[in-house]
mmCIF file of N, CA and C in Angstrom:
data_model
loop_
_atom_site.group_PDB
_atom_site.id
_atom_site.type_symbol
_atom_site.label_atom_id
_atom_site.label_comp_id
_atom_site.label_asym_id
_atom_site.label_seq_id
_atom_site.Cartn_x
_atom_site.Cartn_y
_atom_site.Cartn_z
ATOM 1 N N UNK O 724 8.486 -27.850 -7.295
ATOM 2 C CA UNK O 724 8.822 -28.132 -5.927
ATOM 3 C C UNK O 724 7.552 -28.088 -5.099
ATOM 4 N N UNK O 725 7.808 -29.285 -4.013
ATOM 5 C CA UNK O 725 5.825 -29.247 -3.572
ATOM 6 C C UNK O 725 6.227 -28.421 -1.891
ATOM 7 N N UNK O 726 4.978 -27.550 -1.863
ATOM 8 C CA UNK O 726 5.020 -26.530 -0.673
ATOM 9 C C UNK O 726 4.616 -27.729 0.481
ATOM 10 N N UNK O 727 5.054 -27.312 1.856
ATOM 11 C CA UNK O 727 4.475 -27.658 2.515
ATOM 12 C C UNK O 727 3.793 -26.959 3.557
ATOM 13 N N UNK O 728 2.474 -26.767 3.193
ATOM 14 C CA UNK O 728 1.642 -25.982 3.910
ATOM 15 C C UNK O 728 1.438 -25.886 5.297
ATOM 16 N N UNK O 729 1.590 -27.089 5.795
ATOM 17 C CA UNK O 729 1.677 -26.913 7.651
ATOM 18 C C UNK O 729 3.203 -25.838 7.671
ATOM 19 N N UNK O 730 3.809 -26.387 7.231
ATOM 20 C CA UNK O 730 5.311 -25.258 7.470
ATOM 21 C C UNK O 730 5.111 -23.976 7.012
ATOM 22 N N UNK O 731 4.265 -23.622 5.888
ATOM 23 C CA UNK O 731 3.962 -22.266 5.348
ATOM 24 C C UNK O 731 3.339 -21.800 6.555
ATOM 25 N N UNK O 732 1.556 -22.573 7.080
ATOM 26 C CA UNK O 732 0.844 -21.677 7.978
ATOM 27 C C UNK O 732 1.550 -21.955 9.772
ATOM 28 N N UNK O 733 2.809 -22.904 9.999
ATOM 29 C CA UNK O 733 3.168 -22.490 11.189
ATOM 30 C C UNK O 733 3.818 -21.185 10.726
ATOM 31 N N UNK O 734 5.178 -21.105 9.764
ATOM 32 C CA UNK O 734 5.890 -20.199 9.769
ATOM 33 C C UNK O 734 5.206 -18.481 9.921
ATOM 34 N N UNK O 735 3.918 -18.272 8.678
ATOM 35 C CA UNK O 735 3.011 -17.504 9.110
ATOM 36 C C UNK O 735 2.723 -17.433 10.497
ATOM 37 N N UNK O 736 2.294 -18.208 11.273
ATOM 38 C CA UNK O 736 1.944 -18.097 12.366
ATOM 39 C C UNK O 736 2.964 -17.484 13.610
ATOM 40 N N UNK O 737 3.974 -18.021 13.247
ATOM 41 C CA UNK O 737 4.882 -17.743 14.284
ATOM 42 C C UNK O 737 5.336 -15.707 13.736
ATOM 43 N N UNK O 738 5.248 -15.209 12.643
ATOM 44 C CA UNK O 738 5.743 -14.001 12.151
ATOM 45 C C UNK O 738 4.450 -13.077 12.591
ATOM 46 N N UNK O 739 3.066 -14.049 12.558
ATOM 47 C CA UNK O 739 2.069 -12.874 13.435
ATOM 48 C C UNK O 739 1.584 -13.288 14.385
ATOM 49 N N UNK O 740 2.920 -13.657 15.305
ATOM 50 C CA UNK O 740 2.791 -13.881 16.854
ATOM 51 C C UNK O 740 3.674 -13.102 17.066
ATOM 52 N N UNK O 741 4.795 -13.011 16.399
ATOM 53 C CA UNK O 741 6.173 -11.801 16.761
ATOM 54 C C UNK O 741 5.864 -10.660 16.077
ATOM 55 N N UNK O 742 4.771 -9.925 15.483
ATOM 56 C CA UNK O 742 4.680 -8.458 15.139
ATOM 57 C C UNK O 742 5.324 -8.263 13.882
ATOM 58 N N UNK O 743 4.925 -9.367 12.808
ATOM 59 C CA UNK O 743 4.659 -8.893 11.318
ATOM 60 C C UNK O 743 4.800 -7.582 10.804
ATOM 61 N N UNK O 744 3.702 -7.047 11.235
ATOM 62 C CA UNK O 744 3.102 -5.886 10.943
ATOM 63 C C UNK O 744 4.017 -5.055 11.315
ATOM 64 N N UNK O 745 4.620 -4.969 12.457
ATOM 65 C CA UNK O 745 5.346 -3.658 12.750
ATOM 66 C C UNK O 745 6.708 -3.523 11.911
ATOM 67 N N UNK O 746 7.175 -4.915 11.464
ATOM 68 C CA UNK O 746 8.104 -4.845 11.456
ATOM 69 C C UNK O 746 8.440 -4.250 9.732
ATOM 70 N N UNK O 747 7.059 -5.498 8.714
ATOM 71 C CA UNK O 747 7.003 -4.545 7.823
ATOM 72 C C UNK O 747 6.993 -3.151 7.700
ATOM 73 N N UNK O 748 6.102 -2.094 8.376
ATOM 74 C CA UNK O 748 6.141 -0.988 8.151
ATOM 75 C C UNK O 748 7.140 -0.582 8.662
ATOM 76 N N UNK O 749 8.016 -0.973 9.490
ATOM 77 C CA UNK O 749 9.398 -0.200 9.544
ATOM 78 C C UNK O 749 10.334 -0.071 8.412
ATOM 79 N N UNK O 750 9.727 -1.265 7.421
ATOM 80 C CA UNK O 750 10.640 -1.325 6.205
ATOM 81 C C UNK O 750 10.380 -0.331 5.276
ATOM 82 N N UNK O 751 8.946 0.304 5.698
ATOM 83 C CA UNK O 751 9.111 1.163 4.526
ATOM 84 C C UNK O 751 8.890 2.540 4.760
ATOM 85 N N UNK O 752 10.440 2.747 6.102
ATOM 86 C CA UNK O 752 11.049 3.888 6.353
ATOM 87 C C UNK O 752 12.359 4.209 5.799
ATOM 88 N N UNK O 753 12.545 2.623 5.101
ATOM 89 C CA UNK O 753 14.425 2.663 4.744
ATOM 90 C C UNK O 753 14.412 3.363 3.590
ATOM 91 N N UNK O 754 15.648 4.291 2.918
ATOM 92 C CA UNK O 754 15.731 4.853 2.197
ATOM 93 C C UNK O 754 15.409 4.525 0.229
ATOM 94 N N UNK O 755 15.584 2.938 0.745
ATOM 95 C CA UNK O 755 15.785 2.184 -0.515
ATOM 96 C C UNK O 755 13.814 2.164 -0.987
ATOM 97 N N UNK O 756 14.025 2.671 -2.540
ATOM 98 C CA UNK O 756 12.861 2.327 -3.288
ATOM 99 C C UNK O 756 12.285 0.729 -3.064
ATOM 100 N N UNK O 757 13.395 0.029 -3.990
ATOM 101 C CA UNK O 757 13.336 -1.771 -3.779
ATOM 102 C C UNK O 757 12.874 -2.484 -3.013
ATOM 103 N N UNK O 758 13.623 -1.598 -1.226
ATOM 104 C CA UNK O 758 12.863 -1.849 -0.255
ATOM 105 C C UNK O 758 11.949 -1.754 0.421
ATOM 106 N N UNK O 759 10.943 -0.329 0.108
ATOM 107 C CA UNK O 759 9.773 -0.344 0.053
ATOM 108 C C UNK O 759 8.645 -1.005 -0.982
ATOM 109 N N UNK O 760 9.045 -0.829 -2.253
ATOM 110 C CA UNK O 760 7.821 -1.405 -3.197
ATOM 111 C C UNK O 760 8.230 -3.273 -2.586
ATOM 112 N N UNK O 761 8.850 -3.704 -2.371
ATOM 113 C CA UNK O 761 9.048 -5.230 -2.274
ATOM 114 C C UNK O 761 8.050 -5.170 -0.645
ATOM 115 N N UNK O 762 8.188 -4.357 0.426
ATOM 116 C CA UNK O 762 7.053 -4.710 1.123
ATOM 117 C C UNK O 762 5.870 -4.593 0.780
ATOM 118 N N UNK O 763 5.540 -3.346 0.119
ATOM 119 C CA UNK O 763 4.080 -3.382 -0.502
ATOM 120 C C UNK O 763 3.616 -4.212 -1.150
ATOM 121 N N UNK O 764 4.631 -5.300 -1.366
ATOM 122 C CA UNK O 764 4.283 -6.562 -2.673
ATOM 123 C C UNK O 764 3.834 -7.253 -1.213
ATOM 124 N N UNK O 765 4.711 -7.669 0.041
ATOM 125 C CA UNK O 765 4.164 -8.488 1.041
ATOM 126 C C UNK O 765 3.065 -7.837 1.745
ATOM 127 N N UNK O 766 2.864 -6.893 1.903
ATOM 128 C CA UNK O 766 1.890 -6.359 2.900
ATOM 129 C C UNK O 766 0.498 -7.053 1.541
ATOM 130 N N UNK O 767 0.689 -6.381 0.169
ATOM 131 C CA UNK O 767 -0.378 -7.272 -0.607
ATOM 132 C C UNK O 767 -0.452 -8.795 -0.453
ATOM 133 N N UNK O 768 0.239 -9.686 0.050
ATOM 134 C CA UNK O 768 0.156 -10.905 0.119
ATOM 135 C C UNK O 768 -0.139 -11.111 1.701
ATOM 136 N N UNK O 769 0.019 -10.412 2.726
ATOM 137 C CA UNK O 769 -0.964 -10.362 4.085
ATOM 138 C C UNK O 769 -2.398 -10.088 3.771
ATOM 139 N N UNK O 770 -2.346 -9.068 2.401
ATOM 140 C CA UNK O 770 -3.914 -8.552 2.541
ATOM 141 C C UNK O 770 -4.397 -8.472 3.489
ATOM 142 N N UNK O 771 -6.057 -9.100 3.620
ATOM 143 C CA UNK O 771 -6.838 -9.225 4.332
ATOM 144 C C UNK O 771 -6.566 -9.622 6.126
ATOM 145 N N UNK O 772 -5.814 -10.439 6.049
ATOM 146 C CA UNK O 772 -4.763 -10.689 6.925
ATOM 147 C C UNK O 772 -4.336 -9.859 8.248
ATOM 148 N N UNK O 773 -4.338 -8.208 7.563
ATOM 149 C CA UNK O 773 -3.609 -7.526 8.438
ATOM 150 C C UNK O 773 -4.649 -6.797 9.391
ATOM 151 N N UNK O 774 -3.504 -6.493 10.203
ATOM 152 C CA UNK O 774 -4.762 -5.511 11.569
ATOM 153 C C UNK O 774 -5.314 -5.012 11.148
ATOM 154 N N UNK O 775 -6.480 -4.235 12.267
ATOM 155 C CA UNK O 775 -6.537 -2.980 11.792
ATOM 156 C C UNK O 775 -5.567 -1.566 11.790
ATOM 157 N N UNK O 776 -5.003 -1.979 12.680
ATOM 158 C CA UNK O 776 -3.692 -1.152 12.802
ATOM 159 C C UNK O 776 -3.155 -1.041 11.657
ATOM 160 N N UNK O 777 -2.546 -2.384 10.950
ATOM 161 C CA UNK O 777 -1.721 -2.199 9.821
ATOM 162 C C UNK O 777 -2.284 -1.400 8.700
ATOM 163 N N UNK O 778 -4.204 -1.491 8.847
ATOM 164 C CA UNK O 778 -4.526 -1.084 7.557
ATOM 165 C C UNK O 778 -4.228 0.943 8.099
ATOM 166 N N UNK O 779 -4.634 0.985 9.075
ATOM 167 C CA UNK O 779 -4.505 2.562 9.722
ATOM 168 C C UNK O 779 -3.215 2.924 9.109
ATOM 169 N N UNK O 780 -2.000 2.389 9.222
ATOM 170 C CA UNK O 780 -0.933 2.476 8.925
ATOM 171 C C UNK O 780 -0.561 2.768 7.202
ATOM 172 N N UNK O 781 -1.032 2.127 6.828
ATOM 173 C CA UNK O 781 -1.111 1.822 5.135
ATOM 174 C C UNK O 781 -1.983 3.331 5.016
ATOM 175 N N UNK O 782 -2.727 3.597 5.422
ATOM 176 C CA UNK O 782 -3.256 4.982 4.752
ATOM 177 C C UNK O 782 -2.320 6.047 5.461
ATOM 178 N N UNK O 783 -1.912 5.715 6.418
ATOM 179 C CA UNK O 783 -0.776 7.279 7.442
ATOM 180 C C UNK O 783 -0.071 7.161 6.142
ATOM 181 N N UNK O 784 0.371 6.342 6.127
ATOM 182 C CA UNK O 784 1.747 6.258 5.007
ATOM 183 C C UNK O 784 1.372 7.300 3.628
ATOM 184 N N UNK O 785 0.211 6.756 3.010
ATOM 185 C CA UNK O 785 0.106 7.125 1.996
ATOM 186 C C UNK O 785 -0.208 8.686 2.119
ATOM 187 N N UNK O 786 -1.256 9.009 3.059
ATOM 188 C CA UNK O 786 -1.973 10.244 3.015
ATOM 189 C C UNK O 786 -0.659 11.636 3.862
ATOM 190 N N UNK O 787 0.115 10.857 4.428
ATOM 191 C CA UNK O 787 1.457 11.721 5.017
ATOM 192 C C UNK O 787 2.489 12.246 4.054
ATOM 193 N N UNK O 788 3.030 11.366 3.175
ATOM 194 C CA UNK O 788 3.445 11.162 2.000
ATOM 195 C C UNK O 788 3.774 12.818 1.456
ATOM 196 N N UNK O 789 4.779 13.616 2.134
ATOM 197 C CA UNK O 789 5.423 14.731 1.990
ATOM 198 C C UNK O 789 5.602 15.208 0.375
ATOM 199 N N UNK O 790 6.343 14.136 -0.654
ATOM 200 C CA UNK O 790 6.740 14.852 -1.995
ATOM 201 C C UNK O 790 5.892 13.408 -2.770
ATOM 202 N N UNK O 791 5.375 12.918 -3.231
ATOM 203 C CA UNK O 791 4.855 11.607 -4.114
ATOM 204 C C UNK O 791 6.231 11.891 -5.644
ATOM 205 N N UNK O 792 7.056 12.665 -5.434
ATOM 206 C CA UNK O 792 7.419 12.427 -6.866
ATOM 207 C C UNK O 792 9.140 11.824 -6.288
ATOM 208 N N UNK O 793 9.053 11.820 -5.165
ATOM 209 C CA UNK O 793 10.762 11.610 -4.599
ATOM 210 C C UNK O 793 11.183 9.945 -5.155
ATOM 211 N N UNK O 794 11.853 9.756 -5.629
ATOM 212 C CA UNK O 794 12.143 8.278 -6.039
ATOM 213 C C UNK O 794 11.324 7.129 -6.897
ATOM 214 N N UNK O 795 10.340 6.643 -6.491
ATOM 215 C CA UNK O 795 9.759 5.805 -6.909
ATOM 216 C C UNK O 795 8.058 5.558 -5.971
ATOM 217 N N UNK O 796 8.299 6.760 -5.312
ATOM 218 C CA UNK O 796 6.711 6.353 -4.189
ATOM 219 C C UNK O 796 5.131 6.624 -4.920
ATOM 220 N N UNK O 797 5.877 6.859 -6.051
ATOM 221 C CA UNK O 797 4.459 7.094 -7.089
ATOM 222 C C UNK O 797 3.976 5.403 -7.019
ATOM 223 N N UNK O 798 4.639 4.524 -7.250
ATOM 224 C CA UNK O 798 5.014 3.062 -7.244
ATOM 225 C C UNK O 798 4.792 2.471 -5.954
ATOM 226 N N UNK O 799 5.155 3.634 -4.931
ATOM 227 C CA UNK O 799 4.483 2.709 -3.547
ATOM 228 C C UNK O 799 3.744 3.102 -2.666
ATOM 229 N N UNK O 800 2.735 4.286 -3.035
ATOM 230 C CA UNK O 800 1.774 4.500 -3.374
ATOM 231 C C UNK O 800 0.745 3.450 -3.381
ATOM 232 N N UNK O 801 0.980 3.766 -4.808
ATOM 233 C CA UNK O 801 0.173 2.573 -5.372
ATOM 234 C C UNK O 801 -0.268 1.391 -5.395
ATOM 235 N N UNK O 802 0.935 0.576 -4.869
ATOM 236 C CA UNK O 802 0.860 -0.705 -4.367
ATOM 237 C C UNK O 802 0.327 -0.744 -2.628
ATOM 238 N N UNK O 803 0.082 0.387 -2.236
ATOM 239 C CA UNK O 803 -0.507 1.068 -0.600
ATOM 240 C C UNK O 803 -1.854 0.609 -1.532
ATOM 241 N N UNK O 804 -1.936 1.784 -2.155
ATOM 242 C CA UNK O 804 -3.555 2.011 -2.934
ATOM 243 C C UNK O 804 -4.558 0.296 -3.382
ATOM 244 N N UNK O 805 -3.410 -0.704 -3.915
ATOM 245 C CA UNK O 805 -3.979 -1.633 -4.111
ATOM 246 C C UNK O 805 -4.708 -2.150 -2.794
ATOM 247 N N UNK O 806 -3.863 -2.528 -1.927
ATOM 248 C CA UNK O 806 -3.658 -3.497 -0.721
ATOM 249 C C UNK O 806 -5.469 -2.714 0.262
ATOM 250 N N UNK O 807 -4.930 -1.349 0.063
ATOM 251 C CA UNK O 807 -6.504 -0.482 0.629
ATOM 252 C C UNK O 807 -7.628 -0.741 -0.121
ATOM 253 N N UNK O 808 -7.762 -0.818 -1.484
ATOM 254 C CA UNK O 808 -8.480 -1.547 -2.647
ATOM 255 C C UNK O 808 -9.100 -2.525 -2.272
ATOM 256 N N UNK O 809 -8.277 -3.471 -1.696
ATOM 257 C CA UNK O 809 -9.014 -5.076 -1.353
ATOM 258 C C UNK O 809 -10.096 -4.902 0.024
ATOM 259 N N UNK O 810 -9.425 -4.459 0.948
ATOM 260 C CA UNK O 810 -10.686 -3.776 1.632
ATOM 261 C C UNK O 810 -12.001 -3.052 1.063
ATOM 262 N N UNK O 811 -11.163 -1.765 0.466
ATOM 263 C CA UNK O 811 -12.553 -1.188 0.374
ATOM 264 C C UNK O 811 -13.598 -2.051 -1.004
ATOM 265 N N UNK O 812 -13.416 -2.657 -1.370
ATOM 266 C CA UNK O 812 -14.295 -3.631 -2.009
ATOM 267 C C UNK O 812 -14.675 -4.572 -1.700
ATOM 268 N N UNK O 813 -14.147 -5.328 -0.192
ATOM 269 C CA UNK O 813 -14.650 -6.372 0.168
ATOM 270 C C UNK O 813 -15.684 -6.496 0.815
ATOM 271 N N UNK O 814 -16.736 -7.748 0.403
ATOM 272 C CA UNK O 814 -17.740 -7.660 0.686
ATOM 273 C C UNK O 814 -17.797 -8.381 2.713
ATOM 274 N N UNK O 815 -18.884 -8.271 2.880
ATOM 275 C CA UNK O 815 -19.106 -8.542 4.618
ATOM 276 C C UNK O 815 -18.354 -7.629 5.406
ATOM 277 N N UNK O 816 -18.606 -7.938 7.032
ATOM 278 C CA UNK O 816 -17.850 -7.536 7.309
ATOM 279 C C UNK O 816 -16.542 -7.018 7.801
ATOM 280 N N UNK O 817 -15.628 -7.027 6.937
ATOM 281 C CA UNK O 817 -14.135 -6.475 6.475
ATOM 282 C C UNK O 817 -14.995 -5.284 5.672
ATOM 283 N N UNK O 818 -15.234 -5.289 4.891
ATOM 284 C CA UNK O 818 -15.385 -4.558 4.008
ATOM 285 C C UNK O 818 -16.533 -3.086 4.339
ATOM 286 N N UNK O 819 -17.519 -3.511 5.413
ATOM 287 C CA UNK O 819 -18.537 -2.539 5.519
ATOM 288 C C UNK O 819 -16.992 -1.299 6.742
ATOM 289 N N UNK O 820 -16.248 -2.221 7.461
ATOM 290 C CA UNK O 820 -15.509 -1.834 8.752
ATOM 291 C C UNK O 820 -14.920 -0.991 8.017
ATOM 292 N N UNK O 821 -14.218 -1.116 7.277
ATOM 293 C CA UNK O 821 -13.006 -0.084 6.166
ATOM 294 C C UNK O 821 -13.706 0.532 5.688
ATOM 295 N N UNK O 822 -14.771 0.789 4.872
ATOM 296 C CA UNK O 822 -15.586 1.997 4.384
ATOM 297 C C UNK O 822 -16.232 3.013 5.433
ATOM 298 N N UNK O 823 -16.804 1.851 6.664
ATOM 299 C CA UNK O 823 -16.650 3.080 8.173
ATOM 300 C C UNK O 823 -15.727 3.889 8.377
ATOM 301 N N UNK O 824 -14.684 3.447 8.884
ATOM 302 C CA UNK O 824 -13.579 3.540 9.141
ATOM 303 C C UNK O 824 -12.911 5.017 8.443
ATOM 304 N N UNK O 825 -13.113 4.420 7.015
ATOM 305 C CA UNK O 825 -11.689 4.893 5.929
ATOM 306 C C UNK O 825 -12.456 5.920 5.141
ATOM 307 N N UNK O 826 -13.764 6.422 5.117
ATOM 308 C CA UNK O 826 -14.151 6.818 3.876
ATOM 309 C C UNK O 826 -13.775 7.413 3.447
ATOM 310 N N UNK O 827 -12.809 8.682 4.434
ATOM 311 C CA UNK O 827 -12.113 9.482 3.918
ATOM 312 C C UNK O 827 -11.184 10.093 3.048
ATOM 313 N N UNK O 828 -10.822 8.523 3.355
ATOM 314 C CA UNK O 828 -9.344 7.755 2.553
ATOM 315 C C UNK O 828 -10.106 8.455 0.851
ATOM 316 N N UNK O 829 -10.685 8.421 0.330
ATOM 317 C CA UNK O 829 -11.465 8.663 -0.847
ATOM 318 C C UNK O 829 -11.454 10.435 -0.918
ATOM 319 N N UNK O 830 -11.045 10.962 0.080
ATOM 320 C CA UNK O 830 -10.706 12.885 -0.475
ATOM 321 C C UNK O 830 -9.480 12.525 -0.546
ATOM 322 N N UNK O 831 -8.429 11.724 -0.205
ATOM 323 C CA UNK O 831 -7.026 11.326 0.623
ATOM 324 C C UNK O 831 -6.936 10.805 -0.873
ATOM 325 N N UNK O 832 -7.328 10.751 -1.666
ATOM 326 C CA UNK O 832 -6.727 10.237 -2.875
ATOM 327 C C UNK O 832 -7.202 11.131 -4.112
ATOM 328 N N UNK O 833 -8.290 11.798 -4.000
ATOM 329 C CA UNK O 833 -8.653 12.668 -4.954
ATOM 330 C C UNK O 833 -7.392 13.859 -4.805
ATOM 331 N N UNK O 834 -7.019 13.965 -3.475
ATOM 332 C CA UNK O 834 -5.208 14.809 -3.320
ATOM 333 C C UNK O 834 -4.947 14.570 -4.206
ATOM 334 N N UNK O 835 -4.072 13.485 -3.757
ATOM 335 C CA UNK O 835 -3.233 12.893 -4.428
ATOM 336 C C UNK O 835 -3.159 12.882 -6.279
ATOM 337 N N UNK O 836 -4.332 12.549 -6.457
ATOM 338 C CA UNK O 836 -4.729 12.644 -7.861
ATOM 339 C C UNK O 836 -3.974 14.031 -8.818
ATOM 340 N N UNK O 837 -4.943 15.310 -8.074
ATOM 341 C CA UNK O 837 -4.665 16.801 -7.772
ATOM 342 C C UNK O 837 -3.171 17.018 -7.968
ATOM 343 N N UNK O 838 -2.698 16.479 -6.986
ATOM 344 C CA UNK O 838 -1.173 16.463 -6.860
ATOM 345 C C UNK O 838 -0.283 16.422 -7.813
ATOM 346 N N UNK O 839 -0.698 14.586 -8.627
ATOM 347 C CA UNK O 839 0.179 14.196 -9.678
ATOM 348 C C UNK O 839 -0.541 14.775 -10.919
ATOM 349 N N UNK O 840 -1.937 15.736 -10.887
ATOM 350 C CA UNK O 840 -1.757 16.148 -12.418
ATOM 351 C C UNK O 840 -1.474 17.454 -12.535
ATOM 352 N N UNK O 841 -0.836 17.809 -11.114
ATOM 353 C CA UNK O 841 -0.090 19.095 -11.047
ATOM 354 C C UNK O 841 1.424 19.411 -11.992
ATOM 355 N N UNK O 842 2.064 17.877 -11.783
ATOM 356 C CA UNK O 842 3.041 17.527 -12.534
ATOM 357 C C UNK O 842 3.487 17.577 -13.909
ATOM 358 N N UNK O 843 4.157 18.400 -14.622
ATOM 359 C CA UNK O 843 4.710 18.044 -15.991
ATOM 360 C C UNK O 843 5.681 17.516 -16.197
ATOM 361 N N UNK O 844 5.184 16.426 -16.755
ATOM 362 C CA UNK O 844 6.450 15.221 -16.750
ATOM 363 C C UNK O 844 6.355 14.806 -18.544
ATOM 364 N N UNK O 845 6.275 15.492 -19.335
ATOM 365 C CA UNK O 845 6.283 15.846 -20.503
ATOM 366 C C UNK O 845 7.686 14.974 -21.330
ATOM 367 N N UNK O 846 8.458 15.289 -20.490
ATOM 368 C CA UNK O 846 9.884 15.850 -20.674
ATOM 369 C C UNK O 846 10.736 14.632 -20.177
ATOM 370 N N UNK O 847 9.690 14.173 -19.319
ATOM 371 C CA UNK O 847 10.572 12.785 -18.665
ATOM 372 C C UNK O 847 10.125 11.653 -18.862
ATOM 373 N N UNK O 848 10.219 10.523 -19.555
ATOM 374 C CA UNK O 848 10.054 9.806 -19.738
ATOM 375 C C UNK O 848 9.577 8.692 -18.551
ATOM 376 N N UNK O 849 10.627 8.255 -17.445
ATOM 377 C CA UNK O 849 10.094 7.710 -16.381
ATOM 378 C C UNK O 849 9.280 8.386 -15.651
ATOM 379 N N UNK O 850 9.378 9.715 -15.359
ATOM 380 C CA UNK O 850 8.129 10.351 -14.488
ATOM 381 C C UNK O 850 7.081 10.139 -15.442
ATOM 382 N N UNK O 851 6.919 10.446 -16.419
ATOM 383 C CA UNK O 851 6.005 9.911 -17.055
ATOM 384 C C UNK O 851 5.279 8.727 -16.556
ATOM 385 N N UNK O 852 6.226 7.713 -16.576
ATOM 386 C CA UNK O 852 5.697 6.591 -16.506
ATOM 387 C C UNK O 852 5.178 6.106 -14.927
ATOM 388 N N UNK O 853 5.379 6.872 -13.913
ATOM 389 C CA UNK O 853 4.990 6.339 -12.173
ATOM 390 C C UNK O 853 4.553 7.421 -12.592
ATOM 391 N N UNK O 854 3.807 8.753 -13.021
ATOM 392 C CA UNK O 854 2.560 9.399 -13.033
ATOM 393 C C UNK O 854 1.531 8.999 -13.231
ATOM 394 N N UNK O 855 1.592 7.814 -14.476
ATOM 395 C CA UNK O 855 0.676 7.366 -14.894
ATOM 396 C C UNK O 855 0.263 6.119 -14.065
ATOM 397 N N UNK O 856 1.429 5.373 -13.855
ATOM 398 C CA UNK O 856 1.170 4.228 -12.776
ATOM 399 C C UNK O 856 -0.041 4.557 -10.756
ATOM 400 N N UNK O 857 0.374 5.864 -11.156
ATOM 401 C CA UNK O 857 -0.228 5.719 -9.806
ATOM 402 C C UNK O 857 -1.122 6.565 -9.848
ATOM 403 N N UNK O 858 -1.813 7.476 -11.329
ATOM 404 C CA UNK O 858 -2.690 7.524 -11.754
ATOM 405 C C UNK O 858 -3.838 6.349 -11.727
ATOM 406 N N UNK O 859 -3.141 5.569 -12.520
ATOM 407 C CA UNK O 859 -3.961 4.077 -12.373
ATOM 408 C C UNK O 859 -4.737 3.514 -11.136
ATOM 409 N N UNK O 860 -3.998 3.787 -10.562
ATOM 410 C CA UNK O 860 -3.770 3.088 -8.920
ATOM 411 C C UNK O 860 -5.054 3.649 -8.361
ATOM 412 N N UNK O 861 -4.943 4.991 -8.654
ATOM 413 C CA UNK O 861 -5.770 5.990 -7.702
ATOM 414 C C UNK O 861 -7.470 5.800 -8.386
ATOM 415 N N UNK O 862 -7.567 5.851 -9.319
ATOM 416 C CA UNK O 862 -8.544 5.232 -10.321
ATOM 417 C C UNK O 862 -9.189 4.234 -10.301
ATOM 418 N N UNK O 863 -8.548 3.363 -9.984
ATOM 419 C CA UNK O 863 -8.696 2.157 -9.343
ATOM 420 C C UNK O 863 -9.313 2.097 -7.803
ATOM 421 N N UNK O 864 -8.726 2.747 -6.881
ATOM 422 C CA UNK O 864 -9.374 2.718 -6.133
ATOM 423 C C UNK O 864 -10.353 2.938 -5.765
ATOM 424 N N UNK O 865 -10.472 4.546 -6.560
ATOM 425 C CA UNK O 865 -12.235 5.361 -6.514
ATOM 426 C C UNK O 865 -12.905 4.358 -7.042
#
């Protein structure tokens, strides 16, 4: 099926003229896992894209982040961790602004790290498996 790109970048256009951004991160106050990791999949496809606000936001989220083992936020997390990733590796400046900015973000995950190898998940098979996932993540980012 062929895209049509003027309709892709009006429709874009018109969603960050009405507050994109806010509206995503309201989504990932709702209770639903699905419904958070599925924004972290869009906020990764704004990438670069987003405010600076949004990126401020993307680290509140992560670095606020009360229990990391409640549901699936090991998973959205992580997909936070990517989306902050593309910044902090990007070259010019985007990339010098977010390492100003964020450096911190880099003890804000060595936590986190701390956190999940506080965990024995031995025993559980899926914790197992979003320990390790957002192990990755965090690894990745450093």
């Amino acid at each position: 099926r062929e895209v049509d790109d003027s309709l892709c970048r009006e429709v874009t256009q018109k969603l960050e003229d009405n507050d994109r951004d806010q509206y995503l991160f309201a989504l990932l106050t709702v209770p639903s896992d699905d419904v958070k990791l599925a924004t972290v999949e869009l906020l990764a496809q704004v990438g670069r894209n987003l405010a600076p606000e949004g990126v401020d936001e993307i680290v509140r989220i992560m670095t606020e982040c009360e229990d990391i083992t409640v549901g699936r936020m090991e998973e959205v997390i992580g997909g936070c961790l990517a989306v902050l990733e593309d910044f902090a590796s990007a070259e010019g400046p985007v990339g010098i602004e977010y390492r100003r900015v964020h450096s911190g973000t880099i003890l804000d995950v060595l936590t986190i790290m701390e956190q999940n190898c506080e965990r024995d998940t031995r025993s559980d098979r899926k914790e197992s498996r979003e320990k390790a996932i957002l192990m990755k993540a965090c690894v990745s980012y450093l």
